[in-house]
Amino acid sequence: MLASQHASFLVHNVDPTRGKPRSSTAHAGFKLRSRNAAKQGYQVVSEVVMIGYAGDLSAVAERTIKGWLNSTNHRRAILHPDRRVMGVETRLPADGRYFVVGILSNGRGRR
């Protein structure tokens, strides 16, 4: 649910001059979702996002995982020992870009 909300938010807040959301906007949206997750009992929430051009849609999942694991910050977030749950959501706007959003948590009610 949180990954779906964040993916929709990012797609609807794309800066047309950059082709992606401004970092400040994306982080503000994520902070709101983090607060909402905390109210639902989820802890240690972090995000990973991939924005690219689809081309061969069958390759998006593989490109996304490889991209995340080849990025120091994304890899650290995904492989962090406290991240036990990951929600993933995708969006494909009409312009052919794809958005893949992962929201990570250590699980509901854990501290």
PDB file of C-alpha atoms in Angstrom:
ATOM      1  CA  MET A   1       0.000   0.000   0.000  1.00  0.00           C
ATOM      2  CA  LEU A   2       2.747   2.488   0.933  1.00  0.00           C
ATOM      3  CA  ALA A   3       4.788   1.583  -2.163  1.00  0.00           C
ATOM      4  CA  SER A   4       1.680   2.076  -4.312  1.00  0.00           C
ATOM      5  CA  GLN A   5       0.973   5.479  -2.754  1.00  0.00           C
ATOM      6  CA  HIS A   6       4.575   6.582  -3.178  1.00  0.00           C
ATOM      7  CA  ALA A   7       4.783   5.382  -6.800  1.00  0.00           C
ATOM      8  CA  SER A   8       1.604   7.300  -7.675  1.00  0.00           C
ATOM      9  CA  PHE A   9       2.906  10.384  -5.872  1.00  0.00           C
ATOM     10  CA  LEU A  10       6.212  10.297  -7.750  1.00  0.00           C
ATOM     11  CA  VAL A  11       4.558   9.851 -11.151  1.00  0.00           C
ATOM     12  CA  HIS A  12       2.186  12.763 -10.507  1.00  0.00           C
ATOM     13  CA  ASN A  13       4.997  15.057  -9.322  1.00  0.00           C
ATOM     14  CA  VAL A  14       7.403  14.738 -12.242  1.00  0.00           C
ATOM     15  CA  ASP A  15       9.156  18.003 -13.097  1.00  0.00           C
ATOM     16  CA  PRO A  16       8.831  18.226 -16.899  1.00  0.00           C
ATOM     17  CA  THR A  17      12.214  19.936 -17.218  1.00  0.00           C
ATOM     18  CA  ARG A  18      13.991  17.077 -15.423  1.00  0.00           C
ATOM     19  CA  GLY A  19      11.870  14.049 -16.355  1.00  0.00           C
ATOM     20  CA  LYS A  20      11.672  13.030 -12.715  1.00  0.00           C
ATOM     21  CA  PRO A  21      10.401  14.476  -9.422  1.00  0.00           C
ATOM     22  CA  ARG A  22      12.562  17.031  -7.663  1.00  0.00           C
ATOM     23  CA  SER A  23      14.465  15.420  -4.794  1.00  0.00           C
ATOM     24  CA  SER A  24      12.876  17.745  -2.247  1.00  0.00           C
ATOM     25  CA  THR A  25       9.376  16.797  -3.437  1.00  0.00           C
ATOM     26  CA  ALA A  26      10.164  13.074  -3.495  1.00  0.00           C
ATOM     27  CA  HIS A  27      11.664  13.202   0.004  1.00  0.00           C
ATOM     28  CA  ALA A  28       8.704  15.187   1.361  1.00  0.00           C
ATOM     29  CA  GLY A  29       6.335  12.567  -0.059  1.00  0.00           C
ATOM     30  CA  PHE A  30       8.403   9.766   1.430  1.00  0.00           C
ATOM     31  CA  LYS A  31       8.515  11.461   4.860  1.00  0.00           C
ATOM     32  CA  LEU A  32       4.714  11.658   4.833  1.00  0.00           C
ATOM     33  CA  ARG A  33       4.482   7.942   4.010  1.00  0.00           C
ATOM     34  CA  SER A  34       7.052   7.149   6.731  1.00  0.00           C
ATOM     35  CA  ARG A  35       4.944   8.974   9.311  1.00  0.00           C
ATOM     36  CA  ASN A  36       1.842   7.108   8.133  1.00  0.00           C
ATOM     37  CA  ALA A  37       3.720   3.790   8.355  1.00  0.00           C
ATOM     38  CA  ALA A  38       4.824   4.576  11.914  1.00  0.00           C
ATOM     39  CA  LYS A  39       1.188   5.245  12.872  1.00  0.00           C
ATOM     40  CA  GLN A  40       0.364   1.753  11.540  1.00  0.00           C
ATOM     41  CA  GLY A  41       3.157   0.197  13.624  1.00  0.00           C
ATOM     42  CA  TYR A  42       5.805  -0.211  10.899  1.00  0.00           C
ATOM     43  CA  GLN A  43       9.356   0.677  11.851  1.00  0.00           C
ATOM     44  CA  VAL A  44      12.653   1.375  10.036  1.00  0.00           C
ATOM     45  CA  VAL A  45      11.056   2.503   6.791  1.00  0.00           C
ATOM     46  CA  SER A  46      13.317   3.368   3.845  1.00  0.00           C
ATOM     47  CA  GLU A  47      12.857   3.636   0.082  1.00  0.00           C
ATOM     48  CA  VAL A  48      14.550   2.650  -3.141  1.00  0.00           C
ATOM     49  CA  VAL A  49      13.403   4.117  -6.452  1.00  0.00           C
ATOM     50  CA  MET A  50      14.313   3.377 -10.062  1.00  0.00           C
ATOM     51  CA  ILE A  51      13.211   5.669 -12.880  1.00  0.00           C
ATOM     52  CA  GLY A  52      14.102   4.785 -16.429  1.00  0.00           C
ATOM     53  CA  TYR A  53      12.904   4.242 -19.952  1.00  0.00           C
ATOM     54  CA  ALA A  54      11.136   0.965 -20.536  1.00  0.00           C
ATOM     55  CA  GLY A  55      12.247  -0.228 -23.945  1.00  0.00           C
ATOM     56  CA  ASP A  56      11.879  -3.970 -23.384  1.00  0.00           C
ATOM     57  CA  LEU A  57       9.392  -4.198 -20.519  1.00  0.00           C
ATOM     58  CA  SER A  58      10.339  -7.811 -19.816  1.00  0.00           C
ATOM     59  CA  ALA A  59      13.799  -6.575 -18.733  1.00  0.00           C
ATOM     60  CA  VAL A  60      12.612  -3.886 -16.287  1.00  0.00           C
ATOM     61  CA  ALA A  61      12.643  -6.137 -13.201  1.00  0.00           C
ATOM     62  CA  GLU A  62      16.147  -7.434 -13.879  1.00  0.00           C
ATOM     63  CA  ARG A  63      17.504  -3.953 -14.728  1.00  0.00           C
ATOM     64  CA  THR A  64      15.919  -2.524 -11.588  1.00  0.00           C
ATOM     65  CA  ILE A  65      17.367  -5.135  -9.218  1.00  0.00           C
ATOM     66  CA  LYS A  66      20.802  -4.922 -10.849  1.00  0.00           C
ATOM     67  CA  GLY A  67      20.674  -1.121 -10.686  1.00  0.00           C
ATOM     68  CA  TRP A  68      19.680  -1.120  -7.023  1.00  0.00           C
ATOM     69  CA  LEU A  69      22.345  -3.645  -6.058  1.00  0.00           C
ATOM     70  CA  ASN A  70      25.033  -1.773  -8.021  1.00  0.00           C
ATOM     71  CA  SER A  71      24.222   1.457  -6.160  1.00  0.00           C
ATOM     72  CA  THR A  72      25.935   1.710  -2.766  1.00  0.00           C
ATOM     73  CA  ASN A  73      23.013   3.489  -1.049  1.00  0.00           C
ATOM     74  CA  HIS A  74      20.292   1.309  -2.574  1.00  0.00           C
ATOM     75  CA  ARG A  75      22.249  -1.878  -1.819  1.00  0.00           C
ATOM     76  CA  ARG A  76      22.807  -0.777   1.782  1.00  0.00           C
ATOM     77  CA  ALA A  77      19.071  -0.116   2.241  1.00  0.00           C
ATOM     78  CA  ILE A  78      17.990  -3.431   0.691  1.00  0.00           C
ATOM     79  CA  LEU A  79      20.557  -5.617   2.467  1.00  0.00           C
ATOM     80  CA  HIS A  80      20.371  -3.854   5.848  1.00  0.00           C
ATOM     81  CA  PRO A  81      19.804  -6.550   8.509  1.00  0.00           C
ATOM     82  CA  ASP A  82      16.751  -4.701   9.890  1.00  0.00           C
ATOM     83  CA  ARG A  83      14.917  -4.683   6.536  1.00  0.00           C
ATOM     84  CA  ARG A  84      12.708  -7.772   6.524  1.00  0.00           C
ATOM     85  CA  VAL A  85       9.698  -6.580   4.508  1.00  0.00           C
ATOM     86  CA  MET A  86       9.678  -4.888   1.091  1.00  0.00           C
ATOM     87  CA  GLY A  87       6.690  -3.642  -0.862  1.00  0.00           C
ATOM     88  CA  VAL A  88       7.357  -3.008  -4.558  1.00  0.00           C
ATOM     89  CA  GLU A  89       5.147  -1.087  -6.949  1.00  0.00           C
ATOM     90  CA  THR A  90       5.572  -0.058 -10.572  1.00  0.00           C
ATOM     91  CA  ARG A  91       4.083   2.676 -12.725  1.00  0.00           C
ATOM     92  CA  LEU A  92       4.369   3.126 -16.482  1.00  0.00           C
ATOM     93  CA  PRO A  93       3.263   6.634 -17.500  1.00  0.00           C
ATOM     94  CA  ALA A  94       2.211   7.303 -21.104  1.00  0.00           C
ATOM     95  CA  ASP A  95       5.633   8.742 -22.031  1.00  0.00           C
ATOM     96  CA  GLY A  96       7.262   5.302 -21.741  1.00  0.00           C
ATOM     97  CA  ARG A  97       9.276   5.864 -18.578  1.00  0.00           C
ATOM     98  CA  TYR A  98       8.921   3.392 -15.771  1.00  0.00           C
ATOM     99  CA  PHE A  99       8.942   3.978 -12.039  1.00  0.00           C
ATOM    100  CA  VAL A 100       9.743   1.117  -9.662  1.00  0.00           C
ATOM    101  CA  VAL A 101       9.407   1.954  -5.981  1.00  0.00           C
ATOM    102  CA  GLY A 102      10.432  -0.231  -3.075  1.00  0.00           C
ATOM    103  CA  ILE A 103       9.466   0.577   0.514  1.00  0.00           C
ATOM    104  CA  LEU A 104      11.419  -1.379   3.129  1.00  0.00           C
ATOM    105  CA  SER A 105      10.633  -2.017   6.776  1.00  0.00           C
ATOM    106  CA  ASN A 106      11.703  -4.301   9.582  1.00  0.00           C
ATOM    107  CA  GLY A 107       8.100  -5.440   9.895  1.00  0.00           C
ATOM    108  CA  ARG A 108       4.955  -4.358  11.613  1.00  0.00           C
ATOM    109  CA  GLY A 109       5.197  -3.688  15.303  1.00  0.00           C
ATOM    110  CA  ARG A 110       8.891  -4.561  15.555  1.00  0.00           C
ATOM    111  CA  ARG A 111      11.276  -2.282  17.395  1.00  0.00           C
TER     112      ARG A 111
END
